[in-house]
Amino acid sequence: LTLFQYKPGIASKLLIGFSTTLPSVVPSRFSGSGNGKYFTLNISSPQPEGAEIYDCLHNYNNPPTVI
C-alpha cells in the first residue's frame, strides 16, 4: 500500500509507503496498518482548514483509489 496526500496548489506528499512505513516528515497524526489485502489509514486529528484528497495505490498493476 502506498498513500499520497494532495492539497490544491501544493505538490503531492507521500504519506505511507510499503504498507506502514511513514517518512520522517509526515506528521504523527497519520498512521497505517494492515498487510496483504486489507489496509487502514488512520488520521488522529483531521485538519479543519481545508480539504485533503488521498490516493491509495494498493497494487502496482491497478489504478489508484481516491479516498
N, CA, C and O atoms as a MOPAC input file, in Angstrom:
PM7 MOZYME 1SCF
protein

 N      0.84700 1    -1.17800 1     0.00000 1
 C      0.00000 1     0.00000 1     0.00000 1
 C      0.88200 1     1.22600 1     0.00000 1
 O      1.82700 1     1.32300 1     0.78300 1
 N      0.57600 1     2.15400 1    -0.86800 1
 C      1.24100 1     3.44300 1    -0.89800 1
 C      0.16000 1     4.50300 1    -0.87300 1
 O     -0.83400 1     4.38900 1    -1.59000 1
 N      0.33800 1     5.54200 1    -0.05100 1
 C     -0.68500 1     6.56600 1     0.09400 1
 C     -0.08000 1     7.94500 1    -0.11400 1
 O      0.94100 1     8.28500 1     0.48400 1
 N     -0.72500 1     8.73900 1    -0.97400 1
 C     -0.30500 1    10.10400 1    -1.24600 1
 C     -1.39300 1    11.06900 1    -0.80600 1
 O     -2.58200 1    10.75500 1    -0.87500 1
 N     -0.97400 1    12.25400 1    -0.35100 1
 C     -1.90600 1    13.31200 1     0.02500 1
 C     -1.78500 1    14.44000 1    -0.99200 1
 O     -0.68400 1    14.81900 1    -1.39100 1
 N     -2.93700 1    14.97100 1    -1.40300 1
 C     -2.97100 1    16.09100 1    -2.34300 1
 C     -3.75100 1    17.23600 1    -1.72400 1
 O     -4.81700 1    17.03400 1    -1.14200 1
 N     -3.20600 1    18.45000 1    -1.85300 1
 C     -3.91200 1    19.66400 1    -1.45900 1
 C     -3.81700 1    20.62400 1    -2.63700 1
 O     -2.78900 1    20.66500 1    -3.31300 1
 N     -4.87000 1    21.39600 1    -2.89400 1
 C     -4.84000 1    22.33200 1    -4.01500 1
 C     -3.65100 1    23.28900 1    -3.92600 1
 O     -3.41600 1    23.90700 1    -2.88800 1
 N     -2.90700 1    23.40300 1    -5.02300 1
 C     -1.78500 1    24.32800 1    -5.09600 1
 C     -0.50600 1    23.86800 1    -4.42900 1
 O      0.47000 1    24.61800 1    -4.39600 1
 N     -0.48300 1    22.65500 1    -3.89700 1
 C      0.69900 1    22.13000 1    -3.20000 1
 C      1.08000 1    20.80100 1    -3.84200 1
 O      0.21200 1    20.01700 1    -4.22500 1
 N      2.37000 1    20.55300 1    -3.95500 1
 C      2.84300 1    19.28600 1    -4.53100 1
 C      2.36400 1    18.10400 1    -3.68900 1
 O      2.20300 1    18.22100 1    -2.47400 1
 N      2.13800 1    16.96500 1    -4.34600 1
 C      1.69500 1    15.77000 1    -3.62700 1
 C      2.74500 1    15.33700 1    -2.61000 1
 O      3.93900 1    15.58000 1    -2.78500 1
 N      2.27400 1    14.68800 1    -1.53800 1
 C      3.16000 1    14.26200 1    -0.45000 1
 C      2.95700 1    12.76900 1    -0.19500 1
 O      1.82700 1    12.30700 1    -0.03700 1
 N      4.05100 1    12.02500 1    -0.15500 1
 C      3.98000 1    10.61300 1     0.20900 1
 C      3.73000 1    10.51200 1     1.70900 1
 O      4.50700 1    11.02800 1     2.51100 1
 N      2.64200 1     9.84600 1     2.08100 1
 C      2.33200 1     9.66100 1     3.50000 1
 C      2.75600 1     8.29700 1     3.99800 1
 O      3.35200 1     8.17800 1     5.06800 1
 N      2.45100 1     7.26700 1     3.22700 1
 C      2.75600 1     5.90200 1     3.64800 1
 C      3.31900 1     5.13300 1     2.46700 1
 O      2.77200 1     5.18900 1     1.36500 1
 N      4.39600 1     4.42500 1     2.69100 1
 C      4.98000 1     3.56800 1     1.67200 1
 C      5.22700 1     2.19200 1     2.25900 1
 O      5.50400 1     2.07100 1     3.45200 1
 N      5.13300 1     1.16800 1     1.45200 1
 C      5.35900 1    -0.20900 1     1.90600 1
 C      4.47800 1    -0.55200 1     3.10200 1
 O      4.95700 1    -1.07800 1     4.10600 1
 N      3.20400 1    -0.25300 1     2.98800 1
 C      2.14800 1    -0.59400 1     3.94700 1
 C      2.09000 1     0.30100 1     5.17300 1
 O      1.07400 1     0.96400 1     5.38500 1
 N      3.12500 1     0.34900 1     5.98100 1
 C      3.03100 1     1.09400 1     7.23400 1
 C      4.21600 1     2.01200 1     7.48700 1
 O      4.30700 1     2.59800 1     8.56600 1
 N      5.11900 1     2.15600 1     6.54100 1
 C      6.31300 1     2.96700 1     6.74000 1
 C      6.02500 1     4.42000 1     6.39500 1
 O      5.68400 1     4.72900 1     5.25300 1
 N      6.15600 1     5.30700 1     7.35700 1
 C      5.92900 1     6.72300 1     7.13000 1
 C      7.25900 1     7.45300 1     7.05800 1
 O      8.12200 1     7.25000 1     7.91100 1
 N      7.43900 1     8.31400 1     6.03600 1
 C      8.64500 1     9.14200 1     6.00100 1
 C      8.69200 1    10.03500 1     7.24000 1
 O      7.64900 1    10.35900 1     7.80800 1
 N      9.87700 1    10.42900 1     7.65700 1
 C     10.02600 1    11.20400 1     8.89100 1
 C      9.35200 1    12.56800 1     8.83000 1
 O      9.06900 1    13.14600 1     9.87800 1
 N      9.08700 1    13.10100 1     7.64600 1
 C      8.45900 1    14.42200 1     7.52600 1
 C      6.93700 1    14.37500 1     7.66100 1
 O      6.29600 1    15.42500 1     7.69600 1
 N      6.35100 1    13.19300 1     7.73600 1
 C      4.89700 1    13.05600 1     7.85100 1
 C      4.48400 1    13.27400 1     9.30500 1
 O      5.06900 1    12.67400 1    10.20700 1
 N      3.48400 1    14.12500 1     9.54400 1
 C      3.03300 1    14.36600 1    10.92000 1
 C      2.58800 1    13.08000 1    11.61100 1
 O      2.09900 1    12.15300 1    10.96500 1
 N      2.76100 1    13.03500 1    12.91700 1
 C      2.44700 1    11.82700 1    13.68400 1
 C      0.95200 1    11.53100 1    13.74000 1
 O      0.56500 1    10.45700 1    14.20000 1
 N      0.10500 1    12.44700 1    13.28700 1
 C     -1.33800 1    12.18300 1    13.28700 1
 C     -1.74100 1    11.14000 1    12.25400 1
 O     -2.85900 1    10.62700 1    12.29900 1
 N     -0.82800 1    10.81100 1    11.30700 1
 C     -1.07700 1     9.79000 1    10.30000 1
 C     -0.43500 1     8.47500 1    10.71700 1
 O      0.68800 1     8.45300 1    11.22200 1
 N     -1.15900 1     7.38000 1    10.50200 1
 C     -0.57100 1     6.06200 1    10.70000 1
 C     -1.26100 1     5.07900 1     9.76700 1
 O     -2.38600 1     5.30600 1     9.32400 1
 N     -0.57200 1     3.99000 1     9.48000 1
 C     -1.12300 1     2.96500 1     8.60300 1
 C     -0.92500 1     1.60000 1     9.21200 1
 O      0.02000 1     1.36600 1     9.96500 1
 N     -1.83100 1     0.69900 1     8.87500 1
 C     -1.71000 1    -0.67200 1     9.36000 1
 C     -2.30500 1    -1.61500 1     8.33000 1
 O     -3.03500 1    -1.19400 1     7.43300 1
 N     -1.98500 1    -2.89000 1     8.46800 1
 C     -2.53400 1    -3.90300 1     7.58400 1
 C     -1.46200 1    -4.61200 1     6.79300 1
 O     -0.28100 1    -4.27200 1     6.86400 1
 N     -1.89900 1    -5.61200 1     6.03100 1
 C     -0.99400 1    -6.34300 1     5.15000 1
 C     -1.82700 1    -7.15500 1     4.17200 1
 O     -3.02900 1    -7.33700 1     4.36900 1
 N     -1.19600 1    -7.63300 1     3.13500 1
 C     -1.90100 1    -8.45000 1     2.15500 1
 C     -2.97600 1    -7.68000 1     1.42300 1
 O     -2.67200 1    -6.84700 1     0.56900 1
 N     -4.22500 1    -7.94600 1     1.74600 1
 C     -5.36100 1    -7.38100 1     1.01700 1
 C     -6.02500 1    -6.19500 1     1.71700 1
 O     -6.64400 1    -5.36600 1     1.05100 1
 N     -5.91400 1    -6.09500 1     3.02800 1
 C     -6.65400 1    -5.08700 1     3.78300 1
 C     -5.71000 1    -4.13300 1     4.50600 1
 O     -4.78700 1    -4.56300 1     5.19700 1
 N     -5.95000 1    -2.82900 1     4.33900 1
 C     -5.12000 1    -1.79700 1     4.94000 1
 C     -6.00600 1    -0.71700 1     5.54000 1
 O     -7.14500 1    -0.52600 1     5.11500 1
 N     -5.47700 1    -0.02000 1     6.52300 1
 C     -6.20700 1     1.05300 1     7.17700 1
 C     -5.33100 1     2.29000 1     7.26200 1
 O     -4.15900 1     2.20700 1     7.63000 1
 N     -5.90100 1     3.43200 1     6.92100 1
 C     -5.26800 1     4.73000 1     7.13600 1
 C     -5.94400 1     5.35300 1     8.34100 1
 O     -7.17000 1     5.45000 1     8.38500 1
 N     -5.15800 1     5.77600 1     9.31900 1
 C     -5.69200 1     6.45300 1    10.49600 1
 C     -5.20900 1     7.89300 1    10.50400 1
 O     -4.02100 1     8.16500 1    10.32800 1
 N     -6.14300 1     8.81200 1    10.71100 1
 C     -5.82100 1    10.23300 1    10.86600 1
 C     -6.39100 1    10.62900 1    12.21800 1
 O     -7.60800 1    10.70700 1    12.38300 1
 N     -5.51900 1    10.88000 1    13.18100 1
 C     -5.98500 1    11.10300 1    14.54700 1
 C     -6.64100 1    12.46200 1    14.73900 1
 O     -7.52500 1    12.59300 1    15.58600 1
 N     -6.23900 1    13.47500 1    13.98400 1
 C     -6.80800 1    14.82000 1    14.12600 1
 C     -6.97000 1    15.45000 1    12.75800 1
 O     -6.08300 1    16.17700 1    12.31200 1
 N     -8.08900 1    15.18900 1    12.07400 1
 C     -8.29100 1    15.81500 1    10.76300 1
 C     -8.22400 1    17.33800 1    10.88400 1
 O     -8.70500 1    17.90900 1    11.86200 1
 N     -7.63700 1    17.97800 1     9.90700 1
 C     -7.45300 1    19.42100 1     9.94000 1
 C     -8.65600 1    20.13000 1     9.31600 1
 O     -9.02500 1    19.82100 1     8.18300 1
 N     -9.27000 1    21.07100 1    10.02900 1
 C    -10.47900 1    21.73600 1     9.53400 1
 C    -10.22100 1    22.81600 1     8.49300 1
 O    -11.16500 1    23.26400 1     7.84200 1
 N     -8.98200 1    23.25000 1     8.31100 1
 C     -8.72500 1    24.40600 1     7.45400 1
 C     -8.81700 1    24.13800 1     5.96200 1
 O     -8.78600 1    25.09000 1     5.18200 1
 N     -8.92600 1    22.92500 1     5.54100 1
 C     -9.03100 1    22.69900 1     4.10600 1
 C     -9.22300 1    21.24500 1     3.75000 1
 O     -8.96500 1    20.34100 1     4.54500 1
 N     -9.68300 1    21.05000 1     2.53800 1
 C     -9.91500 1    19.69000 1     2.05400 1
 C     -8.60100 1    19.00600 1     1.71700 1
 O     -7.65600 1    19.64500 1     1.25500 1
 N     -8.55100 1    17.72500 1     1.94900 1
 C     -7.40300 1    16.91000 1     1.58500 1
 C     -7.90300 1    15.72400 1     0.78200 1
 O     -8.94400 1    15.14900 1     1.10000 1
 N     -7.17400 1    15.35900 1    -0.24900 1
 C     -7.50300 1    14.20800 1    -1.07500 1
 C     -6.39200 1    13.19300 1    -0.90000 1
 O     -5.21500 1    13.55300 1    -0.90500 1
 N     -6.75400 1    11.92400 1    -0.74600 1
 C     -5.78300 1    10.86400 1    -0.55900 1
 C     -5.92000 1     9.84900 1    -1.67400 1
 O     -7.02200 1     9.37400 1    -1.95100 1
 N     -4.81300 1     9.51100 1    -2.31900 1
 C     -4.78400 1     8.46500 1    -3.33500 1
 C     -4.08500 1     7.25400 1    -2.75500 1
 O     -2.97100 1     7.34900 1    -2.23900 1
 N     -4.73900 1     6.13100 1    -2.84300 1
 C     -4.21900 1     4.88100 1    -2.30400 1
 C     -3.85600 1     3.96800 1    -3.46200 1
 O     -4.72100 1     3.58500 1    -4.24900 1
 N     -2.58600 1     3.61800 1    -3.56900 1
 C     -2.11700 1     2.70100 1    -4.60300 1
 C     -1.88000 1     1.35800 1    -3.92900 1
 O     -0.88400 1     1.17200 1    -3.22900 1
 N     -2.79400 1     0.43000 1    -4.14200 1
 C     -2.72100 1    -0.84300 1    -3.42000 1
 C     -2.05400 1    -1.94100 1    -4.21700 1
 O     -1.66500 1    -2.96500 1    -3.65700 1
 N     -1.91700 1    -1.74300 1    -5.51500 1
 C     -1.28000 1    -2.75500 1    -6.35700 1
 C     -0.69300 1    -2.03000 1    -7.55000 1
 O     -1.39200 1    -1.26700 1    -8.21700 1
 N      0.56400 1    -2.25400 1    -7.82500 1
 C      1.21200 1    -1.53100 1    -8.91100 1
 C      0.58200 1    -1.81300 1   -10.27100 1
 O      0.85300 1    -1.08500 1   -11.22600 1
 N     -0.24600 1    -2.84300 1   -10.39000 1
 C     -0.90400 1    -3.16000 1   -11.64800 1
 C     -2.29500 1    -2.55000 1   -11.76100 1
 O     -2.92300 1    -2.64600 1   -12.81400 1
 N     -2.78800 1    -1.92100 1   -10.69200 1
 C     -4.12300 1    -1.33500 1   -10.68700 1
 C     -4.03000 1     0.17700 1   -10.53300 1
 O     -3.04700 1     0.68000 1    -9.98900 1
 N     -5.04500 1     0.91600 1   -11.00600 1
 C     -5.03700 1     2.37000 1   -10.82200 1
 C     -5.25600 1     2.72800 1    -9.35800 1
 O     -5.77800 1     1.91400 1    -8.59700 1
 N     -4.86000 1     3.94900 1    -8.94800 1
 C     -5.04900 1     4.35600 1    -7.55700 1
 C     -6.52500 1     4.50900 1    -7.20900 1
 O     -7.36100 1     4.74700 1    -8.08100 1
 N     -6.82600 1     4.37000 1    -5.93600 1
 C     -8.16600 1     4.57100 1    -5.40700 1
 C     -8.17400 1     5.88400 1    -4.65200 1
 O     -7.34400 1     6.08400 1    -3.76500 1
 N     -9.08800 1     6.78600 1    -4.97800 1
 C     -9.19300 1     8.06000 1    -4.27300 1
 C    -10.10100 1     7.86400 1    -3.07400 1
 O    -11.21600 1     7.35800 1    -3.19500 1
 N     -9.59700 1     8.28100 1    -1.89200 1
 C    -10.40200 1     8.15500 1    -0.67500 1
 C    -10.55200 1     9.51000 1    -0.02600 1
 O    -11.19700 1     9.62700 1     1.01600 1

